Tab-separated table of C-alpha atoms and ligand atoms in Angstrom:
chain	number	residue	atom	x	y	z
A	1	UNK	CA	3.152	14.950	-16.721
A	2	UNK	CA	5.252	16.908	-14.482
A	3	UNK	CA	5.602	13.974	-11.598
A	4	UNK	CA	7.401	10.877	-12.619
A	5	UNK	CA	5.250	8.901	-9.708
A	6	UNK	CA	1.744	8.659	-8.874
A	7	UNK	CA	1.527	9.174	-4.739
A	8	UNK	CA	-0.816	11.577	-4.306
A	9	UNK	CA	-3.632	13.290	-6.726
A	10	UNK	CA	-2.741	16.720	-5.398
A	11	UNK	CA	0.995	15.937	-7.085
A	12	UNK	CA	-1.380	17.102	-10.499
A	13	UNK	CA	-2.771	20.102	-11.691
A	14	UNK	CA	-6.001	20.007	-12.680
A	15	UNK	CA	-5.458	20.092	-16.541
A	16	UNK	CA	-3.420	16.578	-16.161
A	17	UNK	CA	-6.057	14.669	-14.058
A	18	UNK	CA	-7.801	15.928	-16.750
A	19	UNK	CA	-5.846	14.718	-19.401
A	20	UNK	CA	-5.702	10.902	-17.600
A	21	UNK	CA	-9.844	11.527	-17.732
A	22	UNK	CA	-9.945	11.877	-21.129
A	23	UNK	CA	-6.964	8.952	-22.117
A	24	UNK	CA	-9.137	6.689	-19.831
A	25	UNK	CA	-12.638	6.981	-21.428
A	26	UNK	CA	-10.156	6.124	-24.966
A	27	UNK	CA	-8.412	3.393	-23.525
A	28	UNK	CA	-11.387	2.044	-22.004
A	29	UNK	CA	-13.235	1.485	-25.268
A	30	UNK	CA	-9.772	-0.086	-26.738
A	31	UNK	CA	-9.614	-2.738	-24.200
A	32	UNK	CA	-13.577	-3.738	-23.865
A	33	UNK	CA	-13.187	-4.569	-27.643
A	34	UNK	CA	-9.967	-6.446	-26.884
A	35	UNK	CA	-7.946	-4.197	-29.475
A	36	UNK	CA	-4.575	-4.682	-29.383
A	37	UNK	CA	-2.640	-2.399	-27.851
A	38	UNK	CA	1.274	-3.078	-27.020
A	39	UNK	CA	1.895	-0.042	-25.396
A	40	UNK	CA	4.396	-1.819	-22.730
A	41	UNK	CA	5.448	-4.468	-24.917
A	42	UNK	CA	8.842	-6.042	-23.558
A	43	UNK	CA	8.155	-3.968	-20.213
A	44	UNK	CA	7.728	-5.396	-16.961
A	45	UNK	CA	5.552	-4.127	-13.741
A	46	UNK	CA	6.723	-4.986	-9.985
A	47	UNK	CA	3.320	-5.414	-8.161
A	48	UNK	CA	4.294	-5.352	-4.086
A	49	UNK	CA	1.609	-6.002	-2.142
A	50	UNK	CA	2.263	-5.968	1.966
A	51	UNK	CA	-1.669	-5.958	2.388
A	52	UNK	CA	-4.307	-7.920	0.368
A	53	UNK	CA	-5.943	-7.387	-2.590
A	54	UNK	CA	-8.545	-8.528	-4.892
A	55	UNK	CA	-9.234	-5.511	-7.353
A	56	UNK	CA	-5.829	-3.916	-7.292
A	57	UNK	CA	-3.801	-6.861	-8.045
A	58	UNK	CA	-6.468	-7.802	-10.721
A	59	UNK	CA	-6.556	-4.776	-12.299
A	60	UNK	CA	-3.361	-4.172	-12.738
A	61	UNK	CA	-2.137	-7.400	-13.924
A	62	UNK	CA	-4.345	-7.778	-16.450
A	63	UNK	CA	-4.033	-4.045	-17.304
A	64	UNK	CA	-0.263	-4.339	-17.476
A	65	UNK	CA	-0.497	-7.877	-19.437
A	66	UNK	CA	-3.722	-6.554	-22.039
A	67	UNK	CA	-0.525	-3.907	-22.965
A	68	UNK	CA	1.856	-6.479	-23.906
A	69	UNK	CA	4.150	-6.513	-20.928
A	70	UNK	CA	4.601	-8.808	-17.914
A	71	UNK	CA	3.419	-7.911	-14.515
A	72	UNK	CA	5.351	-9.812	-11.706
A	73	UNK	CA	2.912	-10.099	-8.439
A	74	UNK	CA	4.843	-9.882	-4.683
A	75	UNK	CA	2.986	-10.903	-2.054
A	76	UNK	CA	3.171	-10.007	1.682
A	77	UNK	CA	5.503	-13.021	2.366
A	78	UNK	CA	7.772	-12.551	-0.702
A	79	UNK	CA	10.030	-9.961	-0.633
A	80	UNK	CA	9.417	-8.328	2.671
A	81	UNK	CA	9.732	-4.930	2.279
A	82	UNK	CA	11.412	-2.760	4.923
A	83	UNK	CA	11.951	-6.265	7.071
A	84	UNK	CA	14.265	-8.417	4.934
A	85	UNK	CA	15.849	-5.319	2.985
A	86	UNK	CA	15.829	-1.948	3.492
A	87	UNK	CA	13.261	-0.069	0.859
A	88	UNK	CA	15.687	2.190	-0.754
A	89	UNK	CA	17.548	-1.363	-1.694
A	90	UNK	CA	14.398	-2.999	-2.916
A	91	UNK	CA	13.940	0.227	-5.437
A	92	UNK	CA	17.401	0.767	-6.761
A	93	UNK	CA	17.430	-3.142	-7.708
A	94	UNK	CA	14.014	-3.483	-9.374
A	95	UNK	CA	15.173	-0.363	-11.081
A	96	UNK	CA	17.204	-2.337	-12.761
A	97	UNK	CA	14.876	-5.035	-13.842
A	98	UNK	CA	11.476	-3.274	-14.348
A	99	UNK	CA	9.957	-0.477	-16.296
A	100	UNK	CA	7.169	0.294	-13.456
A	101	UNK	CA	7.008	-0.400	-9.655
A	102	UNK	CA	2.999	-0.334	-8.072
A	103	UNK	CA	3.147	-0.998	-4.554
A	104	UNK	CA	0.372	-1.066	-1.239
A	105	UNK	CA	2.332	-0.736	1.814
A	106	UNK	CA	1.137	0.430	5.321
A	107	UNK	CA	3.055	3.740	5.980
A	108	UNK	CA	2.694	5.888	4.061
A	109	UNK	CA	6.095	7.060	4.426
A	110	UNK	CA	7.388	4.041	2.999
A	111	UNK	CA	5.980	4.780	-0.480
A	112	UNK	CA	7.431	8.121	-0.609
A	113	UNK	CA	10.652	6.273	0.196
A	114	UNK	CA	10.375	3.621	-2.589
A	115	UNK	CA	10.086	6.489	-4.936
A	116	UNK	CA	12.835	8.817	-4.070
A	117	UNK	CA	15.242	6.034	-4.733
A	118	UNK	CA	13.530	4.667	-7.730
A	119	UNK	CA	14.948	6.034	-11.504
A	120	UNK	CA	11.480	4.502	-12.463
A	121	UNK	CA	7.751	5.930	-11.538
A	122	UNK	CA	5.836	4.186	-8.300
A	123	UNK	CA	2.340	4.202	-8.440
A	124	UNK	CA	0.801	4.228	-4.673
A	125	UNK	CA	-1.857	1.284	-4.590
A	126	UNK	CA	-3.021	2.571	-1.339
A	127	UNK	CA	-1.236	3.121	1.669
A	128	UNK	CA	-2.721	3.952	5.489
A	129	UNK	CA	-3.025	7.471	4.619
A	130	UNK	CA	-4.454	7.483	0.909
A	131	UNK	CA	-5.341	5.754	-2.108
A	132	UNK	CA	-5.135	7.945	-5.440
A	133	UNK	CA	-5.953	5.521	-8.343
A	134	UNK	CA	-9.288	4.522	-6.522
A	135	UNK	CA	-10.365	8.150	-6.425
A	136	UNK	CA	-9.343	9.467	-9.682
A	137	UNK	CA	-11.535	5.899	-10.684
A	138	UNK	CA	-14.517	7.069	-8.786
A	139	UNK	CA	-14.310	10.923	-10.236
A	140	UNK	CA	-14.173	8.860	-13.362
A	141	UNK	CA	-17.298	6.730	-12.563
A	142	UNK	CA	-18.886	10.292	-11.822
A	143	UNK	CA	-17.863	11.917	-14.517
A	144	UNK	CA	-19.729	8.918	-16.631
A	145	UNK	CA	-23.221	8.467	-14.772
A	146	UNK	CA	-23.447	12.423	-14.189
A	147	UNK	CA	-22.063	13.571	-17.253
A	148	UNK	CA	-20.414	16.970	-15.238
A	149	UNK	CA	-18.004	16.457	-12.045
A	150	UNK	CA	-17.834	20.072	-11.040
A	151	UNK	CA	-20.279	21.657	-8.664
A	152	UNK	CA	-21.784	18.272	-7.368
A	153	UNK	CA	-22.283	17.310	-3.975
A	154	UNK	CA	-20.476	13.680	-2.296
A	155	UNK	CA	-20.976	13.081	0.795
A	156	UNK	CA	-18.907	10.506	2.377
A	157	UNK	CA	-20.146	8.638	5.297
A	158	UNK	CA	-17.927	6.650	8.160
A	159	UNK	CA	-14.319	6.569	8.934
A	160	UNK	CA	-12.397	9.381	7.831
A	161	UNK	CA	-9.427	7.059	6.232
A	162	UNK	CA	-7.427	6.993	3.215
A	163	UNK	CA	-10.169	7.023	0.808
A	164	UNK	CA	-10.760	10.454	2.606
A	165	UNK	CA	-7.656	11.810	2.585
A	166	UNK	CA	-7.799	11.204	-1.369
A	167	UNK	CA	-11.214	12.920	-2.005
A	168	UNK	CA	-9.510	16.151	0.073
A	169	UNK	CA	-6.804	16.027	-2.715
A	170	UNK	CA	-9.092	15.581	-5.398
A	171	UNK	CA	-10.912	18.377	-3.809
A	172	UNK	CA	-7.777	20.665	-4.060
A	173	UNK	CA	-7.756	20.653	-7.902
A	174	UNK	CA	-11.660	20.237	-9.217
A	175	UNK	CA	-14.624	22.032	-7.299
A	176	UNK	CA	-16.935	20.095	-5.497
A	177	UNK	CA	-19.255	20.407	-2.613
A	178	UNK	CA	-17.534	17.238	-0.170
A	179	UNK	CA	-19.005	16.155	3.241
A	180	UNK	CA	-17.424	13.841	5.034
A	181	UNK	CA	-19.936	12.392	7.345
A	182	UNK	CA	-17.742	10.314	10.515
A	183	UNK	CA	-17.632	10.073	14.395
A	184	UNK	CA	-16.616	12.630	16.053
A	185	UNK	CA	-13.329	10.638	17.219
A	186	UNK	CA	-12.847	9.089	13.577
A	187	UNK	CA	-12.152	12.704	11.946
A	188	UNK	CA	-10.041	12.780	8.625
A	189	UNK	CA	-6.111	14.339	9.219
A	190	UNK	CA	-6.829	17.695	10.320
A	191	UNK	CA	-3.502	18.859	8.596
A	192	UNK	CA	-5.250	17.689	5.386
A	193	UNK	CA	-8.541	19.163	6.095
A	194	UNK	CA	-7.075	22.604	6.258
A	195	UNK	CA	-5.094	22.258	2.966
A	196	UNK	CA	-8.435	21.232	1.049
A	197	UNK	CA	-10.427	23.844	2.670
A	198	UNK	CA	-6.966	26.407	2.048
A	199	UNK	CA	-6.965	25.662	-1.606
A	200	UNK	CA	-10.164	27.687	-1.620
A	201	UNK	CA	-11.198	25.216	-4.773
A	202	UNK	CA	-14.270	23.261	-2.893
A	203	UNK	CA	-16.795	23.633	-0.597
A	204	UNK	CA	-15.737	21.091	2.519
A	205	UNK	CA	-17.413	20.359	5.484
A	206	UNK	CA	-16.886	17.532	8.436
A	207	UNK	CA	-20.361	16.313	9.737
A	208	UNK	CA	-21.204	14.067	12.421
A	209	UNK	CA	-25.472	14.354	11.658
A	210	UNK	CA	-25.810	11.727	8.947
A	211	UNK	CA	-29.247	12.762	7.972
A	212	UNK	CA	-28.210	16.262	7.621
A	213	UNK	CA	-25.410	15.586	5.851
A	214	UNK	CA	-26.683	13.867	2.741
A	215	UNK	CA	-29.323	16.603	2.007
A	216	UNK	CA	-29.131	16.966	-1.849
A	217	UNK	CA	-26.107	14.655	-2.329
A	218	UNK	CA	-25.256	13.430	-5.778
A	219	UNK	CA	-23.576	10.829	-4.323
A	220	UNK	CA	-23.593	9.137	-0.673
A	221	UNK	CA	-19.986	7.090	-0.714
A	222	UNK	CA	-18.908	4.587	1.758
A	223	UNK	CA	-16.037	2.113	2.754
A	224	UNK	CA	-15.344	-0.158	5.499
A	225	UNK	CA	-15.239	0.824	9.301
A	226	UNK	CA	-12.131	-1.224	9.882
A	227	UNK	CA	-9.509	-0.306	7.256
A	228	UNK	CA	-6.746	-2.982	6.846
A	229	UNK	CA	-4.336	-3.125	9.686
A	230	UNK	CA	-7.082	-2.181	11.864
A	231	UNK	CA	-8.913	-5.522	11.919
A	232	UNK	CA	-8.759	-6.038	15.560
A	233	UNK	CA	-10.718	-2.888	16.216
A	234	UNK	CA	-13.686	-4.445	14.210
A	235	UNK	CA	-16.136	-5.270	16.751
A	236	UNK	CA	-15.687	-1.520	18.704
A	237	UNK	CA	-15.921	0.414	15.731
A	238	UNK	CA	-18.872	-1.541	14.859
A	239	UNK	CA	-20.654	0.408	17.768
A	240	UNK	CA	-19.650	4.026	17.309
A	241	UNK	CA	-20.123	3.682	13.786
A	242	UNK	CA	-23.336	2.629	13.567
A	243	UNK	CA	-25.619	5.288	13.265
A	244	UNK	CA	-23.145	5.699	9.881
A	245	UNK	CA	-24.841	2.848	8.002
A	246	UNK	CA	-25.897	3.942	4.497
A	247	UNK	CA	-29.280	2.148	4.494
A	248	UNK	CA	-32.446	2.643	2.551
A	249	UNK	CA	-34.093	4.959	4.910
A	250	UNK	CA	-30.595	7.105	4.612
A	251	UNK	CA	-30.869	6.873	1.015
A	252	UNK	CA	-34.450	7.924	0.886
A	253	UNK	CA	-33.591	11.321	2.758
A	254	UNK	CA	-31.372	12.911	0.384
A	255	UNK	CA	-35.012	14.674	-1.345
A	256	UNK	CA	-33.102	13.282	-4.692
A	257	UNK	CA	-32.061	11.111	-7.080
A	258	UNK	CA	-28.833	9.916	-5.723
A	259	UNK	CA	-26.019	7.377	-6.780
A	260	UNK	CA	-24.143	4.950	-4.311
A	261	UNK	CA	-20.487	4.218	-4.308
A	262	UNK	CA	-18.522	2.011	-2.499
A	263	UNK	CA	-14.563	1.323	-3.139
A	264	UNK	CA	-14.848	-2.087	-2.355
A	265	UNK	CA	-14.040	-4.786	-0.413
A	266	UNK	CA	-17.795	-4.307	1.215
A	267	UNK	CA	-18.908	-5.641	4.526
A	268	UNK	CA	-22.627	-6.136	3.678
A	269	UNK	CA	-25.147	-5.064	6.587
A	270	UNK	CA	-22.745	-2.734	8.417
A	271	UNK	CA	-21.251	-0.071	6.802
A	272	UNK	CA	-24.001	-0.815	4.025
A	273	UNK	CA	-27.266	-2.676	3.427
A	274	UNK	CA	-27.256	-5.479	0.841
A	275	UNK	CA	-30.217	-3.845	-0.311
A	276	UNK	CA	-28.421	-0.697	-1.050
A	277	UNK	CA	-25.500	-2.844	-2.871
A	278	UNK	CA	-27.793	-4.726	-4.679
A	279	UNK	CA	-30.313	-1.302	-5.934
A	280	UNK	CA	-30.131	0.487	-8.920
A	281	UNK	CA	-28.451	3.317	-8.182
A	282	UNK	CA	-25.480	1.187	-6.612
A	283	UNK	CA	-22.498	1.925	-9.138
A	284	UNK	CA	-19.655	0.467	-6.940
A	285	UNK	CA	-19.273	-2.629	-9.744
A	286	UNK	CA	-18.547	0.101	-12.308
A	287	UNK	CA	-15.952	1.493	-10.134
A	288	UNK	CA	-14.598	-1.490	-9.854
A	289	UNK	CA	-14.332	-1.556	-13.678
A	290	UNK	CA	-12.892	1.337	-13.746
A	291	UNK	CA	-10.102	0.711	-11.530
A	292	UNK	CA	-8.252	-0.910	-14.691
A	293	UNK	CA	-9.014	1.437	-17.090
A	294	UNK	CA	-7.764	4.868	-15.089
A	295	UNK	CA	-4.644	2.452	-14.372
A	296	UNK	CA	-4.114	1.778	-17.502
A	297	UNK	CA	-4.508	5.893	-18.512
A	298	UNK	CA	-1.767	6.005	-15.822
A	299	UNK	CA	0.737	4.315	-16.436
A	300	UNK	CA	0.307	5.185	-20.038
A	301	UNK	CA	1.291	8.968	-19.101
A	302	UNK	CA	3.582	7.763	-16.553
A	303	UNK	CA	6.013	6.069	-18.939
A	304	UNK	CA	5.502	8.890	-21.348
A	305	UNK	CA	7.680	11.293	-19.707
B	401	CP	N1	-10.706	-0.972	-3.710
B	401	CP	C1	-9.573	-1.694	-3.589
B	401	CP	O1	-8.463	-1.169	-3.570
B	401	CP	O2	-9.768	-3.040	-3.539
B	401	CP	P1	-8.666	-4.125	-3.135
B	401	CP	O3	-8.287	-3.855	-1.717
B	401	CP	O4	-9.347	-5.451	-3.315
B	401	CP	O5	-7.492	-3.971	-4.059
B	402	NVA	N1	-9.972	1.938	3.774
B	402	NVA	C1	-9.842	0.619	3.181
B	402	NVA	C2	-9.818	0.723	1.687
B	402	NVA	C3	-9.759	-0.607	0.974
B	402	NVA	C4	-9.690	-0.441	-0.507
B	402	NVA	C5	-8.568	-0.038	3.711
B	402	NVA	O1	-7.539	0.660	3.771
B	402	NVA	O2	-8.609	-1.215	4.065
């Protein structure tokens, strides 16, 4: 791949997203047989984490460690990024040590710091404005219940966050019909909007009708009204966002069959129904899945360069 670091999905053309596709559905099938593979034997993984985590720091560690290396977890209190040290320090010394640096920090700015001064790739484990490895997993997770990922309709429904900002950059390389569905006030970066819509790749649209909006969707996608860092704001959002709640009656108006998809950590009965988590067509536990083996398809082309 061209791009020693994985920050953004738009870094890719469209031929090497698919290429990490395609080494994903392979490594996938290695690892649920517990084959061995020692791709990053002797190799080491930084992990820095200034938020929390459940699937990231899962997935990854036991990505990292089912390769034969060592993944070295750093929580919010351990190293303190950008507060004890300054970043660029932090990435010339684990330079030094490790072979790969993942990190979730808040600004985004702050990742694209880490990895000017690092000799070795940064993966982006989410930061305030995106969140690439969960996307290219749930264009994965598509790509396996649908069969096809081009020409289908997602329609994403509540805040216009990171996971957002991802899909637009998705959007910029395969074509896809993509609603985001959000309060009028919670709108996606507008600088963003314009470069997906600019690339002249998909068909996207900004809704505020929920029941409009998921006409014929494939998919109806959600996450939680209070990203992390934005806790406090929990109980207000819970009000304007409201209406947003993918519920059954929501679910029942597309006039199709349609899957459900949530990145995870959920907040049952807001953003979505416990009935809707628990149905059928709710495929947000094989995203979650997924999360490790598109990792692991990273990583693998990252440290082929
Ligand atoms: N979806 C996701 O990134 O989950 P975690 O925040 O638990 O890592
Ligand atoms: N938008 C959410 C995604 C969690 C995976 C957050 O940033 O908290």
């Amino acid at each position: 791949m061209k791009n020693k670091h994985f920050l953004h999905i738009s870094d890719y053309n469209k031929e090497e997203l698919w290429e990490i596709l395609e080494l994903a559905k392979s490594v996938k099938a290695k690892f649920r047989n517990r084959e061995d593979y020692p791709h990053f034997k002797n190799k080491s993984l930084s992990m820095i984490f200034a938020k929390p985590s459940a699937r990231t720091r899962v997935s990854f560690e036991t990505g990292f460690e089912w390769m034969g290396g060592h993944a070295l977890f750093l929580g919010p209190n351990d190293i303190g990024i950008g507060k004890r040290e300054a970043i660029k320090d932090i990435s010339r010394v684990f330079s030094r040590y490790n072979d790969m640096i993942m990190a979730r920090l808040f600004e985004h700015k702050h990742i694209l710091e880490l990895a000017e001064h690092s000799s070795i790739p940064v993966i982006n484990g989410l930061t305030d404005y995106n969140h690439p490895c969960q996307i290219m997993t749930d264009i994965f997770t598509v790509w396996e219940h649908l069969g096809n990922i081009e020409n289908i309709k997602i329609v994403y429904m509540g805040d216009g966050n990171n996971i957002v900002h991802s899909w637009l950059h998705l959007a910029m390389r395969f074509p896809f019909h993509f609603v985001c569905c959000c309060p009028d006030d919670y709108k996606p970066d507008k600088d963003t909007v314009e470069k997906a819509k600019n690339a002249g790749i998909s068909n996207i649209e900004i809704s505020h009708n929920p029941f409009d909006a998921v006409k014929d969707a494939d998919v109806i996608y959600t996450d939680v009204w209070a990203s992390m860092g934005q806790k406090d704001e929990a109980e207000s959002r819970g009000k304007v966002f409201e209406q947003f709640q993918v519920n059954q009656k929501l679910m029942d108006s597309t006039g199709k069959n349609t899957l459900f998809m949530h990145c995870l950590p959920a907040e049952r009965d807001r953003e979505v129904t416990d009935k809707v988590m628990e149905s059928d067509y709710s495929i947000a536990f094989d995203q979650a899945e997924n999360r490790l083996h598109i990792q692991n398809a990273i990583m693998i082309k990252l440290s082929e360069q």
